[in-house]
Short mmCIF file of C-alpha atoms and ligand atoms in Angstrom, two decimals:
data_model
loop_
_atom_site.label_atom_id
_atom_site.label_comp_id
_atom_site.label_asym_id
_atom_site.label_seq_id
_atom_site.Cartn_x
_atom_site.Cartn_y
_atom_site.Cartn_z
CA UNK A 1 0.00 0.00 0.00
CA UNK A 2 1.37 3.46 -0.90
CA UNK A 3 1.73 6.23 1.70
CA UNK A 4 -1.18 8.10 0.06
CA UNK A 5 -3.42 5.01 0.15
CA UNK A 6 -2.57 4.43 3.82
CA UNK A 7 -3.33 8.07 4.68
CA UNK A 8 -6.63 7.81 2.85
CA UNK A 9 -7.59 4.62 4.68
CA UNK A 10 -6.67 6.19 8.04
CA UNK A 11 -8.74 9.27 7.18
CA UNK A 12 -11.80 7.08 6.52
CA UNK A 13 -11.42 5.51 9.94
CA UNK A 14 -10.87 8.91 11.56
CA UNK A 15 -14.14 10.18 10.04
CA UNK A 16 -16.13 7.20 11.32
CA UNK A 17 -14.45 7.45 14.73
CA UNK A 18 -15.20 11.16 15.10
CA UNK A 19 -18.86 10.61 14.18
CA UNK A 20 -19.17 7.78 16.72
CA UNK A 21 -17.85 10.04 19.49
CA UNK A 22 -20.07 12.90 18.30
CA UNK A 23 -23.18 10.67 18.50
CA UNK A 24 -22.48 10.23 22.22
CA UNK A 25 -21.97 13.99 22.70
CA UNK A 26 -25.27 14.72 20.92
CA UNK A 27 -27.20 12.13 22.93
CA UNK A 28 -25.94 13.50 26.22
CA UNK A 29 -25.56 17.21 25.46
CA UNK A 30 -28.63 18.37 27.39
CA UNK A 31 -28.22 15.95 30.32
CA UNK A 32 -26.59 17.12 33.57
CA UNK A 33 -22.82 16.68 33.37
CA UNK A 34 -20.90 14.59 35.88
CA UNK A 35 -17.61 16.49 36.24
CA UNK A 36 -14.47 15.00 37.80
CA UNK A 37 -11.09 16.62 38.46
CA UNK A 38 -8.26 14.39 37.15
CA UNK A 39 -5.75 16.76 38.73
CA UNK A 40 -6.08 20.37 39.80
CA UNK A 41 -7.65 22.34 36.95
CA UNK A 42 -7.84 19.31 34.61
CA UNK A 43 -11.46 18.23 34.18
CA UNK A 44 -13.18 15.24 32.63
CA UNK A 45 -16.87 14.40 32.37
CA UNK A 46 -18.78 11.14 32.04
CA UNK A 47 -19.49 12.17 28.43
CA UNK A 48 -15.76 12.47 27.63
CA UNK A 49 -15.29 8.90 28.82
CA UNK A 50 -18.29 7.45 26.99
CA UNK A 51 -17.42 9.32 23.78
CA UNK A 52 -13.88 7.97 24.02
CA UNK A 53 -15.19 4.41 24.49
CA UNK A 54 -17.25 4.80 21.31
CA UNK A 55 -14.25 6.20 19.42
CA UNK A 56 -11.85 3.50 20.54
CA UNK A 57 -14.22 0.69 19.66
CA UNK A 58 -14.27 1.89 16.02
CA UNK A 59 -10.46 2.09 15.82
CA UNK A 60 -9.90 -1.26 17.57
CA UNK A 61 -12.40 -3.04 15.37
CA UNK A 62 -10.89 -1.68 12.16
CA UNK A 63 -7.20 -1.72 13.16
CA UNK A 64 -6.58 -4.11 16.06
CA UNK A 65 -2.78 -3.82 15.75
CA UNK A 66 -2.50 -0.05 15.92
CA UNK A 67 -1.33 1.93 18.97
CA UNK A 68 -3.69 4.45 20.56
CA UNK A 69 -2.88 7.55 22.58
CA UNK A 70 -6.22 8.62 24.02
CA UNK A 71 -6.62 11.48 26.47
CA UNK A 72 -8.81 9.64 28.96
CA UNK A 73 -6.72 6.44 29.05
CA UNK A 74 -3.39 7.20 30.68
CA UNK A 75 -1.97 3.67 30.22
CA UNK A 76 -0.08 4.77 27.10
CA UNK A 77 0.93 8.26 28.28
CA UNK A 78 4.72 8.24 28.39
CA UNK A 79 7.24 11.04 28.14
CA UNK A 80 10.88 11.32 27.11
CA UNK A 81 13.43 12.86 29.48
CA UNK A 82 13.20 16.15 27.53
CA UNK A 83 9.48 16.52 28.37
CA UNK A 84 8.20 15.47 24.94
CA UNK A 85 5.57 12.74 24.58
CA UNK A 86 6.54 9.33 23.25
CA UNK A 87 4.73 8.50 19.99
CA UNK A 88 5.11 4.77 19.31
CA UNK A 89 6.42 3.67 15.89
CA UNK A 90 4.01 2.20 13.37
CA UNK A 91 0.49 3.66 13.24
CA UNK A 92 -0.52 5.57 16.37
CA UNK A 93 -3.95 7.14 16.82
CA UNK A 94 -4.37 10.31 18.82
CA UNK A 95 -7.87 10.56 20.30
CA UNK A 96 -9.43 13.50 22.08
CA UNK A 97 -13.13 12.66 22.54
CA UNK A 98 -13.95 16.23 23.62
CA UNK A 99 -11.38 18.92 23.05
CA UNK A 100 -12.63 21.87 25.06
CA UNK A 101 -13.74 19.92 28.11
CA UNK A 102 -13.72 23.03 30.32
CA UNK A 103 -16.04 24.72 27.81
CA UNK A 104 -18.23 21.61 27.77
CA UNK A 105 -18.61 21.55 31.56
CA UNK A 106 -20.26 24.99 31.55
CA UNK A 107 -22.14 24.63 28.25
CA UNK A 108 -19.89 27.07 26.39
CA UNK A 109 -20.52 25.87 22.83
CA UNK A 110 -16.98 25.61 21.48
CA UNK A 111 -15.87 21.97 21.51
CA UNK A 112 -14.83 19.30 19.04
CA UNK A 113 -13.81 15.69 18.59
CA UNK A 114 -10.19 15.37 17.39
CA UNK A 115 -8.96 12.12 15.83
CA UNK A 116 -5.48 11.91 14.31
CA UNK A 117 -3.29 9.17 12.88
CA UNK A 118 0.52 9.24 12.84
CA UNK A 119 2.88 6.85 11.07
CA UNK A 120 6.31 6.46 12.68
CA UNK A 121 5.73 9.70 14.61
CA UNK A 122 4.58 11.79 11.64
CA UNK A 123 0.95 12.93 11.61
CA UNK A 124 -0.60 11.85 8.28
CA UNK A 125 -4.38 12.03 8.69
CA UNK A 126 -6.80 13.88 10.92
CA UNK A 127 -10.42 14.80 11.51
CA UNK A 128 -11.63 17.64 13.71
CA UNK A 129 -15.41 17.58 14.05
CA UNK A 130 -17.52 20.28 15.66
CA UNK A 131 -20.71 18.44 16.60
CA UNK A 132 -22.58 21.64 17.49
CA UNK A 133 -22.10 23.32 14.10
CA UNK A 134 -21.80 20.10 12.10
CA UNK A 135 -18.46 21.20 10.66
CA UNK A 136 -16.00 18.44 9.77
CA UNK A 137 -12.43 19.50 8.96
CA UNK A 138 -10.27 16.81 7.37
CA UNK A 139 -6.66 16.53 6.28
CA UNK A 140 -4.45 13.76 4.96
CA UNK A 141 -1.01 13.59 3.39
CA UNK A 142 -1.34 14.01 -0.37
CA UNK A 143 -4.98 15.19 -0.19
CA UNK A 144 -6.56 18.64 -0.08
CA UNK A 145 -7.70 19.86 3.32
CA UNK A 146 -11.49 19.98 3.39
CA UNK A 147 -14.39 21.43 5.34
CA UNK A 148 -17.52 19.30 4.99
CA UNK A 149 -16.09 17.74 1.83
CA UNK A 150 -15.20 21.03 0.12
CA UNK A 151 -11.54 21.85 -0.57
CA UNK A 152 -10.13 24.70 1.51
CA UNK A 153 -7.85 27.21 -0.25
CA UNK A 154 -4.16 27.61 0.58
CA UNK A 155 -3.51 29.99 3.48
CA UNK A 156 -3.16 33.62 2.41
CA UNK A 157 0.04 35.42 3.37
CA UNK A 158 -0.81 38.09 5.94
CA UNK A 159 1.33 40.43 8.01
CA UNK A 160 1.45 39.58 11.70
CA UNK A 161 -0.05 42.97 12.64
CA UNK A 162 -3.18 42.06 10.65
CA UNK A 163 -3.34 38.45 11.91
CA UNK A 164 -5.87 37.28 14.49
CA UNK A 165 -3.90 35.01 16.81
CA UNK A 166 -5.31 32.23 18.96
CA UNK A 167 -3.64 30.52 21.89
CA UNK A 168 -4.26 28.12 24.74
CA UNK A 169 -3.43 28.49 28.42
CA UNK A 170 -0.89 25.87 29.52
CA UNK A 171 -2.10 24.47 32.84
CA UNK A 172 1.35 23.94 34.43
CA UNK A 173 2.75 26.93 36.28
CA UNK A 174 6.16 27.13 34.60
CA UNK A 175 4.43 26.92 31.23
CA UNK A 176 2.02 29.68 32.22
CA UNK A 177 4.87 32.03 33.06
CA UNK A 178 6.43 31.61 29.63
CA UNK A 179 3.05 31.86 28.00
CA UNK A 180 2.17 35.15 29.68
CA UNK A 181 5.42 36.67 28.45
CA UNK A 182 4.75 35.37 24.94
CA UNK A 183 1.16 36.68 25.03
CA UNK A 184 2.38 40.15 26.05
CA UNK A 185 4.79 40.22 23.13
CA UNK A 186 2.30 38.84 20.61
CA UNK A 187 -0.47 41.18 21.78
CA UNK A 188 1.66 44.18 20.83
CA UNK A 189 2.40 42.75 17.39
CA UNK A 190 -0.76 41.07 16.08
CA UNK A 191 -4.34 42.17 15.48
CA UNK A 192 -5.78 40.60 18.62
CA UNK A 193 -5.57 37.36 20.59
CA UNK A 194 -8.31 34.81 21.33
CA UNK A 195 -8.20 31.89 23.76
CA UNK A 196 -11.17 29.88 22.51
CA UNK A 197 -10.76 26.88 24.85
CA UNK A 198 -10.34 24.13 22.26
CA UNK A 199 -6.89 23.88 20.74
CA UNK A 200 -7.94 21.43 18.04
CA UNK A 201 -10.91 23.49 16.86
CA UNK A 202 -8.78 26.65 16.94
CA UNK A 203 -6.27 24.94 14.65
CA UNK A 204 -9.03 23.68 12.34
CA UNK A 205 -10.08 27.34 12.12
CA UNK A 206 -6.49 28.19 11.23
CA UNK A 207 -6.65 25.68 8.35
CA UNK A 208 -9.89 27.36 7.25
CA UNK A 209 -8.37 30.87 7.37
CA UNK A 210 -10.53 32.01 10.31
CA UNK A 211 -7.48 32.33 12.58
CA UNK A 212 -4.09 33.60 11.43
CA UNK A 213 -1.72 32.10 14.00
CA UNK A 214 -1.99 29.52 16.80
CA UNK A 215 0.35 29.26 19.78
CA UNK A 216 0.43 26.77 22.64
CA UNK A 217 3.37 26.04 24.95
CA UNK A 218 1.93 22.99 26.70
CA UNK A 219 -0.11 20.82 24.37
CA UNK A 220 -0.48 17.05 24.29
CA UNK A 221 -0.39 14.86 21.17
CA UNK A 222 -4.16 14.18 21.21
CA UNK A 223 -4.87 17.94 21.11
CA UNK A 224 -2.68 18.59 18.07
CA UNK A 225 -2.21 15.35 16.07
CA UNK A 226 -5.41 15.74 14.03
CA UNK A 227 -4.61 19.35 13.10
CA UNK A 228 -1.16 18.75 11.61
CA UNK A 229 -2.12 17.21 8.24
CA UNK A 230 -4.91 19.74 7.66
CA UNK A 231 -2.69 22.76 8.36
CA UNK A 232 0.15 21.33 6.27
CA UNK A 233 -2.38 20.61 3.51
CA UNK A 234 -3.13 24.34 3.13
CA UNK A 235 0.54 25.35 3.14
CA UNK A 236 0.85 26.04 6.86
CA UNK A 237 3.66 24.92 9.13
CA UNK A 238 4.39 24.05 12.74
CA UNK A 239 7.53 25.37 14.44
CA UNK A 240 8.97 25.40 17.93
CA UNK A 241 8.83 28.86 19.57
CA UNK A 242 12.60 29.32 18.99
CA UNK A 243 12.08 28.70 15.27
CA UNK A 244 13.52 25.19 15.19
CA UNK A 245 11.61 22.35 13.49
CA UNK A 246 8.75 20.94 15.58
CA UNK A 247 7.71 17.31 15.79
CA UNK A 248 4.56 15.66 17.12
CA UNK A 249 5.00 15.05 20.86
CA UNK A 250 6.71 18.34 21.63
CA UNK A 251 4.35 20.43 23.79
CA UNK A 252 5.34 23.94 22.62
CA UNK A 253 4.75 25.26 19.11
CA UNK A 254 3.37 27.92 16.84
CA UNK A 255 1.37 27.14 13.70
CA UNK A 256 0.46 29.30 10.74
CA UNK A 257 1.50 30.56 7.32
CA UNK A 258 5.33 30.37 7.01
CA UNK A 259 5.66 34.17 6.58
CA UNK A 260 3.48 34.85 9.66
CA UNK A 261 5.55 32.34 11.62
CA UNK A 262 8.80 34.04 10.54
CA UNK A 263 7.50 37.34 11.93
CA UNK A 264 6.02 35.85 15.12
CA UNK A 265 9.21 33.97 15.96
CA UNK A 266 11.28 37.08 15.31
CA UNK A 267 9.26 39.18 17.77
CA UNK A 268 9.24 36.38 20.36
CA UNK A 269 13.00 35.84 20.26
C1 IPD B 301 -7.43 21.54 26.35
C2 IPD B 301 -7.87 22.55 25.32
C3 IPD B 301 -7.29 23.91 25.59
C4 IPD B 301 -5.78 23.86 25.69
C5 IPD B 301 -5.38 22.86 26.78
C6 IPD B 301 -5.93 21.50 26.46
P1 IPD B 301 -9.07 19.50 26.74
O1 IPD B 301 -7.85 20.25 26.00
O2 IPD B 301 -7.48 22.15 24.03
O3 IPD B 301 -7.63 24.80 24.55
O4 IPD B 301 -5.28 25.13 26.02
O5 IPD B 301 -3.95 22.81 26.84
O6 IPD B 301 -5.57 20.58 27.46
O7 IPD B 301 -8.64 19.21 28.14
O8 IPD B 301 -10.22 20.41 26.69
O9 IPD B 301 -9.24 18.26 25.93
CA1 CA B 302 -10.27 16.37 26.03
#
């Protein structure tokens, strides 16, 4: 099987997986939420867990030999000494049944299901599905990035000062300190900054041209894996905040059009 055929097959599974998780979210959306604190400030609900069960059953049935890194199953969460996440070789799925869990707990309607597939550590297919607006963003190596089956155009080059940036708050305190400094610098140099509460959906918006730059200094593979192929598919890039190449598993990065990234990294350095 060629790389393109594999990416296409993984994208099909990602679509079905995202829809299975979304069915659970729809069924339970109006019911009272059971909210648990995994660790201080890190929430999960009963719906996250049930949506993840539905997602994993699709992947396991279709691809019993593949590895899975799912947010609500910590058995496979392992880190390297440098603080990056270990992505197993072969095909690894990244599964976030609800990205934007804090939003979900209060009914703030900005959430998504994020399903990605990586091959030997490189993200090659991903689906980000907003069940509340019925918007499905898809990306796969060698295929156009799409929104609800319609090709998205390549990202337009835009100066940083005219770019709407989006970012996420890193929950760990050392990360927050760095982030606040970076936010201060960015705020002076871009149009405005939004923290929408779902990293994956923010990055799907980047692929769709609704956001001009995304920054997060503490993200996990299941938050970002699905977004990589769709942003790369419209000519965007991911870079570490110091400008060096970024790879899946590293928590800190910026994403956007290469020219916007050049400018952002220059002002941050
Ligand atoms: C969180 C969201 C948030 C980001 C956090 C993530 P979750 O994911 O994507 O935007 O800033 O770092 O942990 O917990 O809602 O799946
Ligand atoms: Ca989540």
